[in-house]
Short mmCIF file of C-alpha atoms and ligand atoms in Angstrom, two decimals:
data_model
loop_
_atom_site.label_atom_id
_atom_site.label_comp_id
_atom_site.label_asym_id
_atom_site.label_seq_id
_atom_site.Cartn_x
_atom_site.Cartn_y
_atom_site.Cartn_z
CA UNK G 1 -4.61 8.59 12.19
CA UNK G 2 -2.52 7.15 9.72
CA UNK G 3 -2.96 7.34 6.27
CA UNK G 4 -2.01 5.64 2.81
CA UNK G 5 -2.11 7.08 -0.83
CA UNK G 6 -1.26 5.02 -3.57
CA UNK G 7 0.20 8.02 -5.36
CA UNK G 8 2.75 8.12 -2.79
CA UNK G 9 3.93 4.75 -4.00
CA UNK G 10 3.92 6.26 -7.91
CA UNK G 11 0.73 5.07 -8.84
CA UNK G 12 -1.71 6.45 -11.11
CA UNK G 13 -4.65 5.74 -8.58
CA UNK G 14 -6.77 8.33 -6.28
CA UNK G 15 -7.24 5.33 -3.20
CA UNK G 16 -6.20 6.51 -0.23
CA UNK G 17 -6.50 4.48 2.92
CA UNK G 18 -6.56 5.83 6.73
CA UNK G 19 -6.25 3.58 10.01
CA UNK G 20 -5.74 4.12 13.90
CA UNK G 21 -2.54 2.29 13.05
CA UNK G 22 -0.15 1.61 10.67
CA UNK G 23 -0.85 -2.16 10.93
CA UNK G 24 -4.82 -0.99 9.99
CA UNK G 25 -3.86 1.57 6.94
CA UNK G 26 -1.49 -1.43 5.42
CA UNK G 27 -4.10 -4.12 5.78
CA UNK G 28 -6.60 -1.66 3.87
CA UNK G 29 -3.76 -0.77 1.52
CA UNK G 30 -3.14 -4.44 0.68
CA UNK G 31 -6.76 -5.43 0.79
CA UNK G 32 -7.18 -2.58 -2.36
CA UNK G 33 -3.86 -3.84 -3.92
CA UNK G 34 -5.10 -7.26 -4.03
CA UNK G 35 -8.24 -6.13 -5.91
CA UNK G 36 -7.20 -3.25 -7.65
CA UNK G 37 -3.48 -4.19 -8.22
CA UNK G 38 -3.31 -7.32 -8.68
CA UNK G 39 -2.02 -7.81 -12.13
CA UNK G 40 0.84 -5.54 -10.70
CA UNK G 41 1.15 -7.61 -7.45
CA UNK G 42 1.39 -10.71 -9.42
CA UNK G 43 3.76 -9.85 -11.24
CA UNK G 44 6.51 -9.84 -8.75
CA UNK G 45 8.88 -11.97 -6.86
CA UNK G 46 9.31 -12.67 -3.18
CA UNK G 47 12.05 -10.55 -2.90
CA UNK G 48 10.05 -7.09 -4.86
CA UNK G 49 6.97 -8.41 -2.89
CA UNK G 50 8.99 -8.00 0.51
CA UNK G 51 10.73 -4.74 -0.62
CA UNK G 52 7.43 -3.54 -1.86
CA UNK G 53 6.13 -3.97 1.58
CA UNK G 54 8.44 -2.05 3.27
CA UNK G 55 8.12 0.98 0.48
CA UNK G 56 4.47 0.49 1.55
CA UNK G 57 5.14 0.69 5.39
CA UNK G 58 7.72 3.95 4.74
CA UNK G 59 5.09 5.89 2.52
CA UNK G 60 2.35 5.71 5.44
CA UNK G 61 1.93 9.18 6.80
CA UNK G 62 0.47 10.81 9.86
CA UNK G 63 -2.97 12.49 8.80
ZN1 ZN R 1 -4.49 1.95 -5.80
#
């Protein structure tokens, strides 16, 4: 399993996500960042989005 916290990415926010696969814990990361994050995700350019992606990708952990 891998799994995704959004306090590994900083945030003040208990959602945690867990998938077979990386691929599966980012699309339930982004799916709750859409929703939940969204005035955040907004916010920001291509270029943070695409950064912010890989910072996403890097903070996904083995469980
Ligand atoms: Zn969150």
């Amino acid at each position: 399993m891998e799994k995704f916290a959004c306090k590994n990415l900083g945030l003040d926010c208990d959602f945690e996500a867990t998938g077979a696969t990386k691929e599966e814990a980012i699309k339930k990361a982004m799916e709750h960042g859409n929703v939940v994050h969204a005035d955040m995700m907004k916010g920001m350019s291509e270029e943070q989005m695409a950064e912010f992606g890989q910072k996403l990708e890097a903070s996904i952990q083995p469980a």
